[in-house]
Short mmCIF file of C-alpha atoms in Angstrom, two decimals:
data_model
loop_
_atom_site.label_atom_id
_atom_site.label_comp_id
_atom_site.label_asym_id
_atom_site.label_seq_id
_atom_site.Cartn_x
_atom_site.Cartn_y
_atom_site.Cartn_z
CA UNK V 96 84.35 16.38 11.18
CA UNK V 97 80.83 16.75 11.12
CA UNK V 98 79.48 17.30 7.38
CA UNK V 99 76.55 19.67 6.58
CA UNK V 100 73.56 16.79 6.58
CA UNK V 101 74.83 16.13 9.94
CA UNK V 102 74.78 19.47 11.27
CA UNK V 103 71.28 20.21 10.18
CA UNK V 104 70.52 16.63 11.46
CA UNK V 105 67.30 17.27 14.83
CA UNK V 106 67.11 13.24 14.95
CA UNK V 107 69.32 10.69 14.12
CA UNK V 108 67.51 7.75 11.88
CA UNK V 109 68.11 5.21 15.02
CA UNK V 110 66.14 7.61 17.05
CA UNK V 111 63.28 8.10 14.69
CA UNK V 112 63.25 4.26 14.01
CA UNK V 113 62.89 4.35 18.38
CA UNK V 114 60.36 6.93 18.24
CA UNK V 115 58.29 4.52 15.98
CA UNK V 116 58.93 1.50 17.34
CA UNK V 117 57.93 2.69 20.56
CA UNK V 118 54.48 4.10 19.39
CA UNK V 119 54.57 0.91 17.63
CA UNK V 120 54.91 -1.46 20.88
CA UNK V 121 52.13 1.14 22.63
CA UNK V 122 49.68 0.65 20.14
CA UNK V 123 50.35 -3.30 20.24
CA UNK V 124 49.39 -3.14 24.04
CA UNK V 125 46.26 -1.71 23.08
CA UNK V 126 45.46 -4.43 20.61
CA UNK V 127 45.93 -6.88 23.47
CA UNK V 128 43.71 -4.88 25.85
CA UNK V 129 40.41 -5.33 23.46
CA UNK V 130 38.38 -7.99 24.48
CA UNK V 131 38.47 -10.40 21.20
CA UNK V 132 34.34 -9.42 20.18
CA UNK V 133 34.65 -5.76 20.74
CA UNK V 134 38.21 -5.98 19.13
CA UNK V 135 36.56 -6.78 16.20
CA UNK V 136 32.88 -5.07 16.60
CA UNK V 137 32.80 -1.99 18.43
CA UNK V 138 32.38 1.50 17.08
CA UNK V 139 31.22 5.00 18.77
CA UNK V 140 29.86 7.52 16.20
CA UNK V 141 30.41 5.33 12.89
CA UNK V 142 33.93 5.16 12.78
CA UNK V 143 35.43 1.70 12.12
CA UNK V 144 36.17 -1.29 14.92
CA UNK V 145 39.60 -1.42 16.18
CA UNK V 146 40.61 -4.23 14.22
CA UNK V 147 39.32 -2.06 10.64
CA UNK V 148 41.87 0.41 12.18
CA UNK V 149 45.14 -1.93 12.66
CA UNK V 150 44.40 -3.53 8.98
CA UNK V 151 45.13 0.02 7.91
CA UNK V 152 48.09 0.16 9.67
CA UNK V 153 49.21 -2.87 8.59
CA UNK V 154 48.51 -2.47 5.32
CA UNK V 155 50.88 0.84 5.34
CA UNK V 156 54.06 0.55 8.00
CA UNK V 157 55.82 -2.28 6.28
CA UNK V 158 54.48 -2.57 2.85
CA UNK V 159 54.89 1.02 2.46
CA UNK V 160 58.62 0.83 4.06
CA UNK V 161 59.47 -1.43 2.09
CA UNK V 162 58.12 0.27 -1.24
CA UNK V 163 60.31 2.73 -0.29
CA UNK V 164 63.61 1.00 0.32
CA UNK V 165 62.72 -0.80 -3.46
CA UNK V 166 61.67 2.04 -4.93
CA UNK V 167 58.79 0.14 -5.37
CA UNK V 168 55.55 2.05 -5.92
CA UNK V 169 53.12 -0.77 -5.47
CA UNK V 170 49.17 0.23 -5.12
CA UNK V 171 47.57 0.27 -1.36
CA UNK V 172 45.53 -2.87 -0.34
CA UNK V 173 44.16 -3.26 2.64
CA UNK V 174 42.52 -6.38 4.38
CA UNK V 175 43.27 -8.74 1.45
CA UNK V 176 44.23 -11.33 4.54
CA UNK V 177 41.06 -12.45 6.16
CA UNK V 178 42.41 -12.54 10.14
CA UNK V 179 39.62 -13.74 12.58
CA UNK V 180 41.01 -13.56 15.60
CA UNK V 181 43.21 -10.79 17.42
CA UNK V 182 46.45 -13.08 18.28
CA UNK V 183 46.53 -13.00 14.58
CA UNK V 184 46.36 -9.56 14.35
CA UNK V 185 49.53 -9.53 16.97
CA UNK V 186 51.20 -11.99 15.11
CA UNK V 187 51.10 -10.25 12.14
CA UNK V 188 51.82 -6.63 14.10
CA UNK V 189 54.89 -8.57 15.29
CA UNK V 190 56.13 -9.44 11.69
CA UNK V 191 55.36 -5.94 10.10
CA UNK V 192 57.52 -4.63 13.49
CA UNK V 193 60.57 -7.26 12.18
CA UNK V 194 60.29 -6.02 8.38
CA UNK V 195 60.55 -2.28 9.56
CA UNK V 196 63.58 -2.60 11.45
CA UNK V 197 64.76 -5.04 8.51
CA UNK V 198 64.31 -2.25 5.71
CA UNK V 199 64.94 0.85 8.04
CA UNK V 200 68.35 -0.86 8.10
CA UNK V 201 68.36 -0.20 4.09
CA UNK V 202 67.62 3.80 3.91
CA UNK V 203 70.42 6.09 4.35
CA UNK V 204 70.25 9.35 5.66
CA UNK V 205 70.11 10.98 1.69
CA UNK V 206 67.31 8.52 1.06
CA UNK V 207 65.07 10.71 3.46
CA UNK V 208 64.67 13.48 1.21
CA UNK V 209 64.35 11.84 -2.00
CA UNK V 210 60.83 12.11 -3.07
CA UNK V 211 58.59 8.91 -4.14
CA UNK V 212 55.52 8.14 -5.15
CA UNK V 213 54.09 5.82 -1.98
CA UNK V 214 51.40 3.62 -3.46
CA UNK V 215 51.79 5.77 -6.95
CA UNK V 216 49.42 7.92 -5.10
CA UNK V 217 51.54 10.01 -2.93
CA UNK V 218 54.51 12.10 -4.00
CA UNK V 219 56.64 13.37 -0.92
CA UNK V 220 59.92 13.38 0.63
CA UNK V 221 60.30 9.86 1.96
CA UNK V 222 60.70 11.58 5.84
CA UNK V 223 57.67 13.17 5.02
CA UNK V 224 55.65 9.27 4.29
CA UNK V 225 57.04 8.13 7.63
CA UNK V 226 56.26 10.47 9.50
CA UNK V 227 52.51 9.86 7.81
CA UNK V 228 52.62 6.61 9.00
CA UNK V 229 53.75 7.47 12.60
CA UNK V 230 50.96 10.05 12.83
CA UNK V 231 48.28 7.52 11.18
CA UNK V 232 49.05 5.30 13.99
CA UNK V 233 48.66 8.17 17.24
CA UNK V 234 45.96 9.07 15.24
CA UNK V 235 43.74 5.89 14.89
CA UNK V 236 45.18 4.57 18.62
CA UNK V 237 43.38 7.13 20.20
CA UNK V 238 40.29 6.40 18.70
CA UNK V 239 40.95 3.00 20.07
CA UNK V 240 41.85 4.83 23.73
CA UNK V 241 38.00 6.36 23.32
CA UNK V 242 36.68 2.81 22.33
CA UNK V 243 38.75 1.41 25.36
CA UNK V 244 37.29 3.99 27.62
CA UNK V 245 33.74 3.62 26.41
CA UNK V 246 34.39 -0.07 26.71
CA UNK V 247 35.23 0.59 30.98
CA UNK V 248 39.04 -0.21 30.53
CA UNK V 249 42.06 1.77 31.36
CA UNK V 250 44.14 2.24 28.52
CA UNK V 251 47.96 2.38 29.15
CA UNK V 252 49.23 5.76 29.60
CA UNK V 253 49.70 7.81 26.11
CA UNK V 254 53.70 8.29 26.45
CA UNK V 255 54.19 4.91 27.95
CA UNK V 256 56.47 4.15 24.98
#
């Protein structure tokens, strides 16, 4: 028998732990297009190198998942690991993708619309912080598809997931 929460259900957690992972896995290809200088160096317009970018998203997928699953509301920091080249950056893209699936094994499907304060900054529904940091990532990949295109390389395909 299906109960109410699963009746009003559009995406099952798996699914939405998919859907991420799989913008996730495109944005890693893009890492590993950058050549290594521009990776780190170029901008168009005064926005912030690729790698700038990804310490971002590192600094919020899986320290901010993981806040949540604690109930931890630990401030953002960003960058406080000095990485120099981009397999580091890959590496650590890699381990951030492990601790995700680790803690997204941790929330149940109540947990989504408890509210917390991410970073004691931001007080939302916890489906609400996700899908922040889901549309954080399209949003900063595709200025790394104009960088790639300024740059003279093809980027993969945007639903290439």
């Amino acid at each position: 028998m299906k109960t109410l929460e699963t009746q009003a259900q559009v995406i099952t957690s798996e699914d939405l732990l998919k859907h991420w992972q799989g913008h996730r896995a495109l944005t890693r290809r893009l890492i590993e297009l950058f050549p290594e200088k521009d990776f780190f160096e170029f901008s168009i317009g005064g926005m912030r190198p690729f790698a700038k970018l990804v310490d971002e998203l590192l600094a919020i997928a899986a320290p901010a998942l993981k806040g949540i699953v604690n109930r931890d509301s630990q401030p953002y920091t960003e960058g406080e690991e000095k990485l120099i080249f981009k397999a580091q950056y890959l590496e650590k893209w890699d381990e951030a993708t492990a601790e995700i699936n680790k803690y997204w094994e941790q929330l149940s499907i109540e947990d989504f619309s408890e509210t917390f304060n991410l970073f004691g900054q931001y007080e939302f529904p916890i489906i609400q912080n996700i899908l922040y940091f889901i549309d954080n990532e399209v949003h900063h990949r595709g200025q790394a598809y104009v960088y790639l295109r300024a740059l003279n390389i093809e980027p993969p395909f945007f639903w290439e997931r």
